Tab-separated table of C-alpha atoms in Angstrom:
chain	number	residue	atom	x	y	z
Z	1	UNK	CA	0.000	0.000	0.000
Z	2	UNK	CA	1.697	3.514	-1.005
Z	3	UNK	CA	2.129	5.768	1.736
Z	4	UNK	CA	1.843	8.997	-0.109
Z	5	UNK	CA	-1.218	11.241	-0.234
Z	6	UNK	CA	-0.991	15.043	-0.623
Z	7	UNK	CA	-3.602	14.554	3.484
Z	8	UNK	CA	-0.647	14.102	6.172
Z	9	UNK	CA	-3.354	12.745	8.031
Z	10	UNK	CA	-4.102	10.077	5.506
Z	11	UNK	CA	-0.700	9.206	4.376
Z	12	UNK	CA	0.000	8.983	8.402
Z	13	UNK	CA	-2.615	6.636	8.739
Z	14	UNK	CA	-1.199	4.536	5.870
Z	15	UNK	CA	2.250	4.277	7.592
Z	16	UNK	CA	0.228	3.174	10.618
Z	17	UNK	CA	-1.787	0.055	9.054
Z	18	UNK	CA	1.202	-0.545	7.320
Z	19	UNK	CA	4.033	-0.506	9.328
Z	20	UNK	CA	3.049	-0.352	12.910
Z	21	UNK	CA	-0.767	-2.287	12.944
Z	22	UNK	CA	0.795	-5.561	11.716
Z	23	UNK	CA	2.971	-5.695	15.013
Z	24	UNK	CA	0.160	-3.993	17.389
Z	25	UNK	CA	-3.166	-5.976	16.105
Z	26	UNK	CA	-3.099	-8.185	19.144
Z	27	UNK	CA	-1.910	-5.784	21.815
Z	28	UNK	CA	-5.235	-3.560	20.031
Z	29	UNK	CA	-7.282	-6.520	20.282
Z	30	UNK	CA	-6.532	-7.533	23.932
Z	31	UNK	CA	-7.298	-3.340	24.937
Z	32	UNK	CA	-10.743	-3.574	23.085
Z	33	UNK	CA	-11.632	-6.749	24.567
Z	34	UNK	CA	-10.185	-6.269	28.524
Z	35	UNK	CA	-10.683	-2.340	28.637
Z	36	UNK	CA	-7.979	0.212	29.446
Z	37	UNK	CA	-5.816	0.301	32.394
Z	38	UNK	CA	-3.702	3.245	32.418
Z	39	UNK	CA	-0.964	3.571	35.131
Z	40	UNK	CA	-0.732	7.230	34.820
Z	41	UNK	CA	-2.979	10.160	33.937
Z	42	UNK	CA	-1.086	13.142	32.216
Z	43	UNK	CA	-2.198	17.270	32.279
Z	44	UNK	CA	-0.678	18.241	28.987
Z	45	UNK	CA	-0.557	21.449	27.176
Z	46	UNK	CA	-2.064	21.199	23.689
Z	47	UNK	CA	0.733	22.371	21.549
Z	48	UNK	CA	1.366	20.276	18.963
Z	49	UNK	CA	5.331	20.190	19.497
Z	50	UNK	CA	4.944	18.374	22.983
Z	51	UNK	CA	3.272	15.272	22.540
Z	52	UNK	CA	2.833	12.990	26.105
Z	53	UNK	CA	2.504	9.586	24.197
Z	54	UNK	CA	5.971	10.169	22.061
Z	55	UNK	CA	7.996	12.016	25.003
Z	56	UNK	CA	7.582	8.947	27.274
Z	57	UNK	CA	7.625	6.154	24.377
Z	58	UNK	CA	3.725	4.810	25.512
Z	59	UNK	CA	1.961	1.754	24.019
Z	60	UNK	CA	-1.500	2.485	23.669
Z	61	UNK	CA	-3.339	1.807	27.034
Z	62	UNK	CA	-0.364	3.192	29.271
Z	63	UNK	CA	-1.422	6.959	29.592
Z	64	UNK	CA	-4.904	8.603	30.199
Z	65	UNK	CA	-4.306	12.183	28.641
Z	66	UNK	CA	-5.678	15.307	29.394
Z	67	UNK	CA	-4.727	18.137	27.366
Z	68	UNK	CA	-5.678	21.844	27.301
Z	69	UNK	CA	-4.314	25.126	26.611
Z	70	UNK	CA	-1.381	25.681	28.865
Z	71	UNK	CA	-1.669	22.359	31.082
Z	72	UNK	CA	-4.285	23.861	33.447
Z	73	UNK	CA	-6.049	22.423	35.945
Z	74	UNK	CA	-8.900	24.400	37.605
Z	75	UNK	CA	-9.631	24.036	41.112
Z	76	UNK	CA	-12.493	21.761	42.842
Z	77	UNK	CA	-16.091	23.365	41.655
Z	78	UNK	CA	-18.572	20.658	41.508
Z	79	UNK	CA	-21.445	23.055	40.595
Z	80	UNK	CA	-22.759	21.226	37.527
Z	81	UNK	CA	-21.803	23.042	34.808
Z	82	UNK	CA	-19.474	22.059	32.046
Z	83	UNK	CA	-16.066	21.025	33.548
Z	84	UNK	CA	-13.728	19.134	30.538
Z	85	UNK	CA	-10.911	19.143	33.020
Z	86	UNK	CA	-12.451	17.982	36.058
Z	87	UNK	CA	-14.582	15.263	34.526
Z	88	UNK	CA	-11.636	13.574	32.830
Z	89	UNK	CA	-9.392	13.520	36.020
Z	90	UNK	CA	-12.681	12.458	38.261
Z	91	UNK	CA	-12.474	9.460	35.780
Z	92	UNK	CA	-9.625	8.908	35.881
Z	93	UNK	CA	-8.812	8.985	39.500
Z	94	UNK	CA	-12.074	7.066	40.102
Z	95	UNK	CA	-13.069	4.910	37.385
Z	96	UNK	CA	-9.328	3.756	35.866
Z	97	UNK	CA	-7.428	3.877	39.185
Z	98	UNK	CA	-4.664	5.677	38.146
Z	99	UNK	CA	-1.725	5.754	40.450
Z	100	UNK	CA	0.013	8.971	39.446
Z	101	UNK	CA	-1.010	12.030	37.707
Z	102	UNK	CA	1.634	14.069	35.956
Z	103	UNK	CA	1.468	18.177	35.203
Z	104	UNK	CA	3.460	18.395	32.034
Z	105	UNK	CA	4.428	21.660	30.908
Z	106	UNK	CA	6.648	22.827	28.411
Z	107	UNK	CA	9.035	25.650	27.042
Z	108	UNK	CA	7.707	28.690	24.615
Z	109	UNK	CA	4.270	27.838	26.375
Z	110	UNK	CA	1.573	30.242	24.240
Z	111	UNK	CA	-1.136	30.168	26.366
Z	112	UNK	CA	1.225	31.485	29.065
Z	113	UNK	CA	3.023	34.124	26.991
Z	114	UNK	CA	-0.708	35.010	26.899
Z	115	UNK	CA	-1.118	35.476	31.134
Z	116	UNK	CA	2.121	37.487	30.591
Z	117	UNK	CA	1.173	39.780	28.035
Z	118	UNK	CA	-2.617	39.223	27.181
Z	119	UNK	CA	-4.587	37.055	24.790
Z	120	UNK	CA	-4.752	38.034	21.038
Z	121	UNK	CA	-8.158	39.852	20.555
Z	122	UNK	CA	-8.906	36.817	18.073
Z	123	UNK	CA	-9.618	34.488	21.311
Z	124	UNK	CA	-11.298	36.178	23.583
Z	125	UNK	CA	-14.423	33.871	23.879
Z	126	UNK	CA	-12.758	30.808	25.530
Z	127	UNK	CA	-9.039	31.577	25.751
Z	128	UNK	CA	-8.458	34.935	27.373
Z	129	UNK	CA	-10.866	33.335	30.759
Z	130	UNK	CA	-9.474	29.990	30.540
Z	131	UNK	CA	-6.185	31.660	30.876
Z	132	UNK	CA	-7.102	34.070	33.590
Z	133	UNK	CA	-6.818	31.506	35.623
Z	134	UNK	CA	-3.358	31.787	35.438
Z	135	UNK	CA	-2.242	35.140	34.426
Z	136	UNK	CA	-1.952	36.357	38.383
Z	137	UNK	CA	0.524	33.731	39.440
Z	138	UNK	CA	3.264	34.184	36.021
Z	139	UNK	CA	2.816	37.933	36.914
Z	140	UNK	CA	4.302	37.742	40.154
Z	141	UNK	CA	6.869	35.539	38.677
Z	142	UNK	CA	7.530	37.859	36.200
Z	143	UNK	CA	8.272	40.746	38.916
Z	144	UNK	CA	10.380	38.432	40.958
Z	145	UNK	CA	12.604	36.650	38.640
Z	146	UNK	CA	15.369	38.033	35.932
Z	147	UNK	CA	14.010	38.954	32.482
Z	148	UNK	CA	15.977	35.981	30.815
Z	149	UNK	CA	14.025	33.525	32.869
Z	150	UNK	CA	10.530	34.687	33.156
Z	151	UNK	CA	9.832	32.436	30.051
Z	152	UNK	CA	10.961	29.245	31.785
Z	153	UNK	CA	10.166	30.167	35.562
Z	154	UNK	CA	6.313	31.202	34.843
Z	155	UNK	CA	6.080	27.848	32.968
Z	156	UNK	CA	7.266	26.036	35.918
Z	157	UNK	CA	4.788	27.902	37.996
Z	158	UNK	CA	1.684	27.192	35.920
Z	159	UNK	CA	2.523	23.791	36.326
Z	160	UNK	CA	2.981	24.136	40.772
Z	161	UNK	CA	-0.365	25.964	40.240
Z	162	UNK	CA	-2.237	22.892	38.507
Z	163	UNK	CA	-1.041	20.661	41.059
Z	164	UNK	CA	-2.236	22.762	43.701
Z	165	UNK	CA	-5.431	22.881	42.280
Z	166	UNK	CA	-5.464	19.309	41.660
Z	167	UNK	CA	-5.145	19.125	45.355
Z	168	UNK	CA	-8.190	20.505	46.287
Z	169	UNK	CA	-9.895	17.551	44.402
Z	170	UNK	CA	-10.769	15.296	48.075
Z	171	UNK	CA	-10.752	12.074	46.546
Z	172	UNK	CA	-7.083	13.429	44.485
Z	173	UNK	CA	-6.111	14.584	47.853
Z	174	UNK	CA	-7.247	11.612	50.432
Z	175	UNK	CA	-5.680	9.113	47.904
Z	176	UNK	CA	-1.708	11.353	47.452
Z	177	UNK	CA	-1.982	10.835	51.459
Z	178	UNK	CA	-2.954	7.357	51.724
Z	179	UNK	CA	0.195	6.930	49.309
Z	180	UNK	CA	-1.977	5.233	46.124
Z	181	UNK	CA	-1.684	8.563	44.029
Z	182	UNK	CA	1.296	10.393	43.532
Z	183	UNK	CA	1.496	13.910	41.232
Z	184	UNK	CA	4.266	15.284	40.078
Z	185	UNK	CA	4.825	18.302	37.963
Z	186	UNK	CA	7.285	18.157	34.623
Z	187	UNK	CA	8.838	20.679	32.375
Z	188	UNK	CA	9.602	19.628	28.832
Z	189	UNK	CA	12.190	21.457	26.501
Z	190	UNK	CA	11.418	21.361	22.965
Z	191	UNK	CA	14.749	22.577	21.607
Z	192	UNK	CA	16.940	19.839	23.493
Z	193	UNK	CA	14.123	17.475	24.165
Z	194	UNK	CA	14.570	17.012	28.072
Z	195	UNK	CA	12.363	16.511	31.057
Z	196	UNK	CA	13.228	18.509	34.314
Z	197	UNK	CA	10.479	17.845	36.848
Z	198	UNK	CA	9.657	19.599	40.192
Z	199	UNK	CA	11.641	18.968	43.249
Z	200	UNK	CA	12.335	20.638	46.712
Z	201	UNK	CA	14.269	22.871	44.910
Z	202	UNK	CA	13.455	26.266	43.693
Z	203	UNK	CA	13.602	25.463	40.388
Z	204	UNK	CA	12.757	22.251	38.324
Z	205	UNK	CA	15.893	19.760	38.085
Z	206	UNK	CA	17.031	17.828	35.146
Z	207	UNK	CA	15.450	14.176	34.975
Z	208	UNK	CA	18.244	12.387	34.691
């Protein structure tokens, strides 16, 4: 079967039932038949340049992803309106099992160069409140830090923020005390494609 076609989507799919569905049919067939069981749900960002499933080599089945613009996780607010966020990590955490959840972010974040300087007026409908969220905390960061790292440092700090929010979640935060959920926060580097994640340090550390 030729790969090309002037769709990347199509020609992608191509190389997929060519070369990679040959070797995966019965791994596909044993997910369809038992169900999922992810070890690990990940709070991504949406850009297209940091993708969760490649950066940690997954088979299909291993992570339950959750992405959004700038990896944000709004706090606890069971009030029954529409909650994308919330619902996914509520099944998640309560439904799969999950043992960890991981806050990805990642470098020349746009949604956060939007808390810094202010969403386009194109997107003000959805984007410039879903970022709100966010836009006091990289502020203060942006006071605090030197110029050259505001970029990196307010990333970091979006990510802290969605794991404190994640903490206000009862049954996220009865189960990270009990010991059967842990969260950790993650910083990814497109240019030189490494992980540094969150530690007690000030800043995030290498993964080594």
């Amino acid at each position: 079967m030729s790969h090309d076609s002037p769709d990347p989507l199509i020609a992608g799919y191509r190389r997929f039932r060519a070369d990679h569905w040959p070797a995966a049919k019965a791994e596909y067939e044993a997910l369809a038949a038992d169900g999922q069981t992810p070890h690990t749900l990940i709070v991504a960002c949406s850009d297209s340049r940091a993708d969760p499933a490649l950066i940690f080599d997954a088979a299909p089945g291993q992570l339950f992803v959750v992405r959004n613009v700038a990896n944000l996780v709004p706090p606890y607010e069971p009030d029954g309106q529409l909650h994308g966020v919330s619902a996914a990590l509520e099944f998640g955490v309560k439904v799969l099992n999950v043992s960890r959840i991981v806050v990805m972010g990642h470098a020349h974040c746009g949604g956060i160069q939007a808390m810094r300087d202010g969403a386009p007026e194109t997107v003000q409908d959805f984007v410039a409140p879903w970022i709100a969220q966010g836009t006091p905390v990289v502020r203060r960061i942006a006071e605090t830090v030197d110029p050259a790292e505001v970029e990196q440092a307010s990333e970091e700090a979006v990510v802290r923020l969605s794991l404190d929010n994640l903490r206000t979640f009862p049954w996220i935060a009865e189960r990270e005390v009990t010991g059967t959920l842990a969260l950790t926060g993650l910083h990814f580097g497109i240019a030189e494609g490494m992980l540094r994640v969150l530690t007690r340090a000030p800043r995030f550390e290498p993964l080594s």
